PDB file of N, CA and C in Angstrom:
ATOM      1  N   UNK A 536    -121.571   3.994 173.077  1.00 64.00           N
ATOM      2  CA  UNK A 536    -122.591   3.167 173.710  1.00 64.00           C
ATOM      3  C   UNK A 536    -122.417   1.729 173.202  1.00 64.00           C
ATOM      4  N   UNK A 537    -122.368   0.788 174.139  1.00 78.00           N
ATOM      5  CA  UNK A 537    -122.164  -0.594 173.697  1.00 78.00           C
ATOM      6  C   UNK A 537    -123.469  -1.220 173.207  1.00 78.00           C
ATOM      7  N   UNK A 538    -123.341  -2.374 172.595  1.00 79.00           N
ATOM      8  CA  UNK A 538    -124.493  -3.043 171.996  1.00 79.00           C
ATOM      9  C   UNK A 538    -125.566  -3.415 172.996  1.00 79.00           C
ATOM     10  N   UNK A 539    -125.144  -3.784 174.204  1.00 75.00           N
ATOM     11  CA  UNK A 539    -126.113  -4.177 175.225  1.00 75.00           C
ATOM     12  C   UNK A 539    -127.004  -2.997 175.593  1.00 75.00           C
ATOM     13  N   UNK A 540    -126.393  -1.825 175.768  1.00 80.00           N
ATOM     14  CA  UNK A 540    -127.161  -0.630 176.130  1.00 80.00           C
ATOM     15  C   UNK A 540    -128.091  -0.236 174.986  1.00 80.00           C
ATOM     16  N   UNK A 541    -127.596  -0.324 173.749  1.00 85.00           N
ATOM     17  CA  UNK A 541    -128.449  -0.024 172.588  1.00 85.00           C
ATOM     18  C   UNK A 541    -129.647  -0.965 172.552  1.00 85.00           C
ATOM     19  N   UNK A 542    -129.379  -2.238 172.769  1.00 82.00           N
ATOM     20  CA  UNK A 542    -130.458  -3.224 172.778  1.00 82.00           C
ATOM     21  C   UNK A 542    -131.469  -2.951 173.878  1.00 82.00           C
ATOM     22  N   UNK A 543    -130.976  -2.560 175.047  1.00 82.00           N
ATOM     23  CA  UNK A 543    -131.868  -2.254 176.161  1.00 82.00           C
ATOM     24  C   UNK A 543    -132.743  -1.054 175.829  1.00 82.00           C
ATOM     25  N   UNK A 544    -132.152  -0.031 175.259  1.00 88.00           N
ATOM     26  CA  UNK A 544    -132.934   1.163 174.902  1.00 88.00           C
ATOM     27  C   UNK A 544    -133.970   0.845 173.827  1.00 88.00           C
ATOM     28  N   UNK A 545    -133.601   0.008 172.875  1.00 89.00           N
ATOM     29  CA  UNK A 545    -134.558  -0.391 171.837  1.00 89.00           C
ATOM     30  C   UNK A 545    -135.707  -1.184 172.460  1.00 89.00           C
ATOM     31  N   UNK A 546    -135.375  -2.062 173.393  1.00 84.00           N
ATOM     32  CA  UNK A 546    -136.410  -2.844 174.074  1.00 84.00           C
ATOM     33  C   UNK A 546    -137.325  -1.932 174.886  1.00 84.00           C
ATOM     34  N   UNK A 547    -136.745  -0.974 175.587  1.00 86.00           N
ATOM     35  CA  UNK A 547    -137.554  -0.030 176.361  1.00 86.00           C
ATOM     36  C   UNK A 547    -138.527   0.720 175.452  1.00 86.00           C
ATOM     37  N   UNK A 548    -138.051   1.133 174.291  1.00 91.00           N
ATOM     38  CA  UNK A 548    -138.910   1.861 173.351  1.00 91.00           C
ATOM     39  C   UNK A 548    -140.044   0.969 172.851  1.00 91.00           C
ATOM     40  N   UNK A 549    -139.728  -0.288 172.539  1.00 90.00           N
ATOM     41  CA  UNK A 549    -140.760  -1.213 172.059  1.00 90.00           C
ATOM     42  C   UNK A 549    -141.793  -1.491 173.141  1.00 90.00           C
ATOM     43  N   UNK A 550    -141.331  -1.664 174.374  1.00 88.00           N
ATOM     44  CA  UNK A 550    -142.266  -1.897 175.478  1.00 88.00           C
ATOM     45  C   UNK A 550    -143.158  -0.679 175.669  1.00 88.00           C
ATOM     46  N   UNK A 551    -142.564   0.507 175.611  1.00 90.00           N
ATOM     47  CA  UNK A 551    -143.344   1.741 175.785  1.00 90.00           C
ATOM     48  C   UNK A 551    -144.424   1.861 174.714  1.00 90.00           C
ATOM     49  N   UNK A 552    -144.099   1.488 173.477  1.00 93.00           N
ATOM     50  CA  UNK A 552    -145.077   1.577 172.388  1.00 93.00           C
ATOM     51  C   UNK A 552    -146.228   0.595 172.588  1.00 93.00           C
ATOM     52  N   UNK A 553    -145.954  -0.515 173.241  1.00 92.00           N
ATOM     53  CA  UNK A 553    -146.961  -1.560 173.429  1.00 92.00           C
ATOM     54  C   UNK A 553    -147.468  -1.620 174.871  1.00 92.00           C
ATOM     55  N   UNK A 554    -147.234  -0.565 175.655  1.00 91.00           N
ATOM     56  CA  UNK A 554    -147.528  -0.614 177.085  1.00 91.00           C
ATOM     57  C   UNK A 554    -148.989  -0.952 177.384  1.00 91.00           C
ATOM     58  N   UNK A 555    -149.902  -0.450 176.606  1.00 93.00           N
ATOM     59  CA  UNK A 555    -151.315  -0.777 176.818  1.00 93.00           C
ATOM     60  C   UNK A 555    -151.567  -2.270 176.707  1.00 93.00           C
ATOM     61  N   UNK A 556    -150.974  -2.912 175.705  1.00 93.00           N
ATOM     62  CA  UNK A 556    -151.117  -4.363 175.550  1.00 93.00           C
ATOM     63  C   UNK A 556    -150.458  -5.103 176.708  1.00 93.00           C
ATOM     64  N   UNK A 557    -149.290  -4.635 177.129  1.00 88.00           N
ATOM     65  CA  UNK A 557    -148.584  -5.268 178.249  1.00 88.00           C
ATOM     66  C   UNK A 557    -149.460  -5.230 179.497  1.00 88.00           C
ATOM     67  N   UNK A 558    -150.058  -4.084 179.777  1.00 91.00           N
ATOM     68  CA  UNK A 558    -150.918  -3.959 180.954  1.00 91.00           C
ATOM     69  C   UNK A 558    -152.160  -4.842 180.844  1.00 91.00           C
ATOM     70  N   UNK A 559    -152.754  -4.896 179.676  1.00 93.00           N
ATOM     71  CA  UNK A 559    -153.951  -5.726 179.472  1.00 93.00           C
ATOM     72  C   UNK A 559    -153.627  -7.195 179.717  1.00 93.00           C
ATOM     73  N   UNK A 560    -152.521  -7.652 179.177  1.00 91.00           N
ATOM     74  CA  UNK A 560    -152.111  -9.049 179.363  1.00 91.00           C
ATOM     75  C   UNK A 560    -151.778  -9.312 180.828  1.00 91.00           C
ATOM     76  N   UNK A 561    -151.064  -8.390 181.459  1.00 89.00           N
ATOM     77  CA  UNK A 561    -150.692  -8.565 182.869  1.00 89.00           C
ATOM     78  C   UNK A 561    -151.929  -8.663 183.757  1.00 89.00           C
ATOM     79  N   UNK A 562    -152.950  -7.884 183.461  1.00 92.00           N
ATOM     80  CA  UNK A 562    -154.187  -7.938 184.262  1.00 92.00           C
ATOM     81  C   UNK A 562    -154.900  -9.279 184.106  1.00 92.00           C
ATOM     82  N   UNK A 563    -154.703  -9.942 182.981  1.00 94.00           N
ATOM     83  CA  UNK A 563    -155.374 -11.218 182.729  1.00 94.00           C
ATOM     84  C   UNK A 563    -154.681 -12.398 183.418  1.00 94.00           C
ATOM     85  N   UNK A 564    -153.452 -12.203 183.869  1.00 92.00           N
ATOM     86  CA  UNK A 564    -152.705 -13.282 184.520  1.00 92.00           C
ATOM     87  C   UNK A 564    -153.112 -13.346 185.991  1.00 92.00           C
ATOM     88  N   UNK A 565    -153.528 -14.516 186.451  1.00 94.00           N
ATOM     89  CA  UNK A 565    -153.910 -14.641 187.864  1.00 94.00           C
ATOM     90  C   UNK A 565    -152.707 -14.360 188.773  1.00 94.00           C
ATOM     91  N   UNK A 566    -152.966 -13.915 190.001  1.00 93.00           N
ATOM     92  CA  UNK A 566    -151.865 -13.658 190.936  1.00 93.00           C
ATOM     93  C   UNK A 566    -151.142 -14.958 191.299  1.00 93.00           C
ATOM     94  N   UNK A 567    -149.871 -14.861 191.698  1.00 90.00           N
ATOM     95  CA  UNK A 567    -149.095 -16.067 192.029  1.00 90.00           C
ATOM     96  C   UNK A 567    -149.771 -16.953 193.067  1.00 90.00           C
ATOM     97  N   UNK A 568    -150.412 -16.341 194.049  1.00 94.00           N
ATOM     98  CA  UNK A 568    -151.080 -17.130 195.095  1.00 94.00           C
ATOM     99  C   UNK A 568    -152.197 -17.988 194.505  1.00 94.00           C
ATOM    100  N   UNK A 569    -152.926 -17.442 193.541  1.00 96.00           N
ATOM    101  CA  UNK A 569    -154.008 -18.195 192.909  1.00 96.00           C
ATOM    102  C   UNK A 569    -153.445 -19.341 192.076  1.00 96.00           C
ATOM    103  N   UNK A 570    -152.390 -19.064 191.320  1.00 93.00           N
ATOM    104  CA  UNK A 570    -151.762 -20.121 190.524  1.00 93.00           C
ATOM    105  C   UNK A 570    -151.239 -21.236 191.425  1.00 93.00           C
ATOM    106  N   UNK A 571    -150.580 -20.859 192.527  1.00 93.00           N
ATOM    107  CA  UNK A 571    -150.056 -21.863 193.459  1.00 93.00           C
ATOM    108  C   UNK A 571    -151.189 -22.682 194.067  1.00 93.00           C
ATOM    109  N   UNK A 572    -152.294 -22.028 194.404  1.00 96.00           N
ATOM    110  CA  UNK A 572    -153.438 -22.749 194.976  1.00 96.00           C
ATOM    111  C   UNK A 572    -154.009 -23.744 193.974  1.00 96.00           C
ATOM    112  N   UNK A 573    -154.141 -23.328 192.722  1.00 97.00           N
ATOM    113  CA  UNK A 573    -154.659 -24.238 191.694  1.00 97.00           C
ATOM    114  C   UNK A 573    -153.728 -25.435 191.517  1.00 97.00           C
ATOM    115  N   UNK A 574    -152.428 -25.179 191.465  1.00 95.00           N
ATOM    116  CA  UNK A 574    -151.469 -26.274 191.301  1.00 95.00           C
ATOM    117  C   UNK A 574    -151.490 -27.208 192.511  1.00 95.00           C
ATOM    118  N   UNK A 575    -151.546 -26.639 193.708  1.00 94.00           N
ATOM    119  CA  UNK A 575    -151.588 -27.462 194.920  1.00 94.00           C
ATOM    120  C   UNK A 575    -152.856 -28.312 194.961  1.00 94.00           C
ATOM    121  N   UNK A 576    -153.962 -27.767 194.476  1.00 97.00           N
ATOM    122  CA  UNK A 576    -155.236 -28.495 194.485  1.00 97.00           C
ATOM    123  C   UNK A 576    -155.180 -29.760 193.643  1.00 97.00           C
ATOM    124  N   UNK A 577    -154.338 -29.766 192.633  1.00 97.00           N
ATOM    125  CA  UNK A 577    -154.206 -30.953 191.779  1.00 97.00           C
ATOM    126  C   UNK A 577    -152.872 -31.664 192.029  1.00 97.00           C
ATOM    127  N   UNK A 578    -152.277 -31.359 193.179  1.00 96.00           N
ATOM    128  CA  UNK A 578    -151.002 -31.945 193.598  1.00 96.00           C
ATOM    129  C   UNK A 578    -149.895 -31.700 192.577  1.00 96.00           C
ATOM    130  N   UNK A 579    -149.929 -30.523 191.981  1.00 95.00           N
ATOM    131  CA  UNK A 579    -148.892 -30.139 191.027  1.00 95.00           C
ATOM    132  C   UNK A 579    -147.738 -29.439 191.721  1.00 95.00           C
ATOM    133  N   UNK A 580    -146.630 -29.286 191.022  1.00 94.00           N
ATOM    134  CA  UNK A 580    -145.469 -28.605 191.603  1.00 94.00           C
ATOM    135  C   UNK A 580    -145.752 -27.111 191.764  1.00 94.00           C
ATOM    136  N   UNK A 581    -145.316 -26.557 192.890  1.00 90.00           N
ATOM    137  CA  UNK A 581    -145.540 -25.130 193.138  1.00 90.00           C
ATOM    138  C   UNK A 581    -144.236 -24.372 193.388  1.00 90.00           C
ATOM    139  N   UNK A 582    -143.119 -25.063 193.325  1.00 87.00           N
ATOM    140  CA  UNK A 582    -141.818 -24.425 193.555  1.00 87.00           C
ATOM    141  C   UNK A 582    -140.848 -24.850 192.455  1.00 87.00           C
ATOM    142  N   UNK A 583    -139.892 -23.990 192.124  1.00 84.00           N
ATOM    143  CA  UNK A 583    -138.942 -24.327 191.056  1.00 84.00           C
ATOM    144  C   UNK A 583    -138.222 -25.655 191.280  1.00 84.00           C
ATOM    145  N   UNK A 584    -137.823 -25.942 192.528  1.00 86.00           N
ATOM    146  CA  UNK A 584    -137.107 -27.196 192.772  1.00 86.00           C
ATOM    147  C   UNK A 584    -137.994 -28.412 192.541  1.00 86.00           C
ATOM    148  N   UNK A 585    -139.306 -28.252 192.680  1.00 90.00           N
ATOM    149  CA  UNK A 585    -140.229 -29.353 192.408  1.00 90.00           C
ATOM    150  C   UNK A 585    -140.341 -29.628 190.908  1.00 90.00           C
ATOM    151  N   UNK A 586    -139.940 -28.668 190.101  1.00 86.00           N
ATOM    152  CA  UNK A 586    -139.936 -28.835 188.643  1.00 86.00           C
ATOM    153  C   UNK A 586    -138.575 -29.293 188.135  1.00 86.00           C
ATOM    154  N   UNK A 587    -137.609 -29.395 189.045  1.00 87.00           N
ATOM    155  CA  UNK A 587    -136.267 -29.786 188.643  1.00 87.00           C
ATOM    156  C   UNK A 587    -135.422 -28.623 188.148  1.00 87.00           C
ATOM    157  N   UNK A 588    -135.835 -27.394 188.456  1.00 84.00           N
ATOM    158  CA  UNK A 588    -135.065 -26.220 188.055  1.00 84.00           C
ATOM    159  C   UNK A 588    -133.877 -26.091 188.997  1.00 84.00           C
ATOM    160  N   UNK A 589    -132.691 -26.089 188.432  1.00 85.00           N
ATOM    161  CA  UNK A 589    -131.469 -26.002 189.222  1.00 85.00           C
ATOM    162  C   UNK A 589    -131.276 -24.590 189.773  1.00 85.00           C
ATOM    163  N   UNK A 590    -130.761 -24.468 190.999  1.00 82.00           N
ATOM    164  CA  UNK A 590    -130.466 -23.140 191.546  1.00 82.00           C
ATOM    165  C   UNK A 590    -129.504 -22.339 190.665  1.00 82.00           C
ATOM    166  N   UNK A 591    -128.666 -23.031 189.905  1.00 82.00           N
ATOM    167  CA  UNK A 591    -127.706 -22.353 189.026  1.00 82.00           C
ATOM    168  C   UNK A 591    -128.398 -21.515 187.956  1.00 82.00           C
ATOM    169  N   UNK A 592    -129.667 -21.781 187.693  1.00 78.00           N
ATOM    170  CA  UNK A 592    -130.390 -21.009 186.682  1.00 78.00           C
ATOM    171  C   UNK A 592    -130.428 -19.525 187.042  1.00 78.00           C
ATOM    172  N   UNK A 593    -130.385 -19.217 188.342  1.00 73.00           N
ATOM    173  CA  UNK A 593    -130.388 -17.817 188.765  1.00 73.00           C
ATOM    174  C   UNK A 593    -129.174 -17.063 188.237  1.00 73.00           C
ATOM    175  N   UNK A 594    -128.064 -17.762 188.034  1.00 76.00           N
ATOM    176  CA  UNK A 594    -126.839 -17.129 187.544  1.00 76.00           C
ATOM    177  C   UNK A 594    -126.630 -17.328 186.049  1.00 76.00           C
ATOM    178  N   UNK A 595    -127.546 -18.011 185.392  1.00 76.00           N
ATOM    179  CA  UNK A 595    -127.379 -18.334 183.971  1.00 76.00           C
ATOM    180  C   UNK A 595    -127.281 -17.095 183.094  1.00 76.00           C
ATOM    181  N   UNK A 596    -127.878 -15.999 183.508  1.00 70.00           N
ATOM    182  CA  UNK A 596    -127.842 -14.801 182.671  1.00 70.00           C
ATOM    183  C   UNK A 596    -126.438 -14.241 182.537  1.00 70.00           C
ATOM    184  N   UNK A 597    -125.513 -14.647 183.404  1.00 75.00           N
ATOM    185  CA  UNK A 597    -124.142 -14.150 183.332  1.00 75.00           C
ATOM    186  C   UNK A 597    -123.245 -15.005 182.442  1.00 75.00           C
ATOM    187  N   UNK A 598    -123.735 -16.133 181.965  1.00 74.00           N
ATOM    188  CA  UNK A 598    -122.918 -17.057 181.180  1.00 74.00           C
ATOM    189  C   UNK A 598    -122.610 -16.510 179.793  1.00 74.00           C
ATOM    190  N   UNK A 599    -123.591 -15.918 179.136  1.00 73.00           N
ATOM    191  CA  UNK A 599    -123.401 -15.377 177.785  1.00 73.00           C
ATOM    192  C   UNK A 599    -123.788 -13.911 177.773  1.00 73.00           C
ATOM    193  N   UNK A 600    -123.104 -13.144 176.959  1.00 74.00           N
ATOM    194  CA  UNK A 600    -123.376 -11.717 176.860  1.00 74.00           C
ATOM    195  C   UNK A 600    -124.491 -11.479 175.842  1.00 74.00           C
ATOM    196  N   UNK A 601    -125.698 -11.877 176.233  1.00 71.00           N
ATOM    197  CA  UNK A 601    -126.872 -11.681 175.386  1.00 71.00           C
ATOM    198  C   UNK A 601    -128.019 -11.195 176.244  1.00 71.00           C
ATOM    199  N   UNK A 602    -128.904 -10.433 175.627  1.00 69.00           N
ATOM    200  CA  UNK A 602    -130.076  -9.967 176.362  1.00 69.00           C
ATOM    201  C   UNK A 602    -131.151 -11.029 176.234  1.00 69.00           C
ATOM    202  N   UNK A 603    -131.464 -11.680 177.338  1.00 72.00           N
ATOM    203  CA  UNK A 603    -132.444 -12.765 177.345  1.00 72.00           C
ATOM    204  C   UNK A 603    -133.563 -12.444 178.331  1.00 72.00           C
ATOM    205  N   UNK A 604    -134.529 -13.317 178.387  1.00 70.00           N
ATOM    206  CA  UNK A 604    -135.638 -13.142 179.321  1.00 70.00           C
ATOM    207  C   UNK A 604    -135.132 -13.151 180.760  1.00 70.00           C
ATOM    208  N   UNK A 605    -134.030 -13.847 181.022  1.00 70.00           N
ATOM    209  CA  UNK A 605    -133.466 -13.852 182.368  1.00 70.00           C
ATOM    210  C   UNK A 605    -132.941 -12.467 182.742  1.00 70.00           C
ATOM    211  N   UNK A 606    -132.321 -11.782 181.794  1.00 73.00           N
ATOM    212  CA  UNK A 606    -131.854 -10.412 182.060  1.00 73.00           C
ATOM    213  C   UNK A 606    -133.049  -9.473 182.217  1.00 73.00           C
ATOM    214  N   UNK A 607    -134.056  -9.652 181.398  1.00 72.00           N
ATOM    215  CA  UNK A 607    -135.248  -8.816 181.504  1.00 72.00           C
ATOM    216  C   UNK A 607    -135.893  -8.996 182.876  1.00 72.00           C
ATOM    217  N   UNK A 608    -135.984 -10.235 183.329  1.00 71.00           N
ATOM    218  CA  UNK A 608    -136.566 -10.509 184.638  1.00 71.00           C
ATOM    219  C   UNK A 608    -135.795  -9.763 185.721  1.00 71.00           C
ATOM    220  N   UNK A 609    -134.494  -9.755 185.617  1.00 72.00           N
ATOM    221  CA  UNK A 609    -133.667  -9.082 186.620  1.00 72.00           C
ATOM    222  C   UNK A 609    -133.905  -7.571 186.606  1.00 72.00           C
ATOM    223  N   UNK A 610    -134.145  -7.016 185.417  1.00 71.00           N
ATOM    224  CA  UNK A 610    -134.392  -5.582 185.301  1.00 71.00           C
ATOM    225  C   UNK A 610    -135.742  -5.190 185.872  1.00 71.00           C
ATOM    226  N   UNK A 611    -136.710  -6.081 185.754  1.00 66.00           N
ATOM    227  CA  UNK A 611    -138.050  -5.779 186.233  1.00 66.00           C
ATOM    228  C   UNK A 611    -138.138  -6.031 187.712  1.00 66.00           C
TER     229      UNK A 611
END
């Protein structure tokens, strides 16, 4: 088993142990539509390109062989 798979399994175990906290926190986060409405109401950016996020960021997880939040996002 390679290191990436070991790391993923360890992360899965840690998430499972804290699943109640994860769910509690997730319930406290407003839905994307509400966040976008709040930002639009104050003329804030509501899209990644409005924040200056480059489209290349979508492929950034392939640049280095590390488990990052970008890889986690892809798994979820």
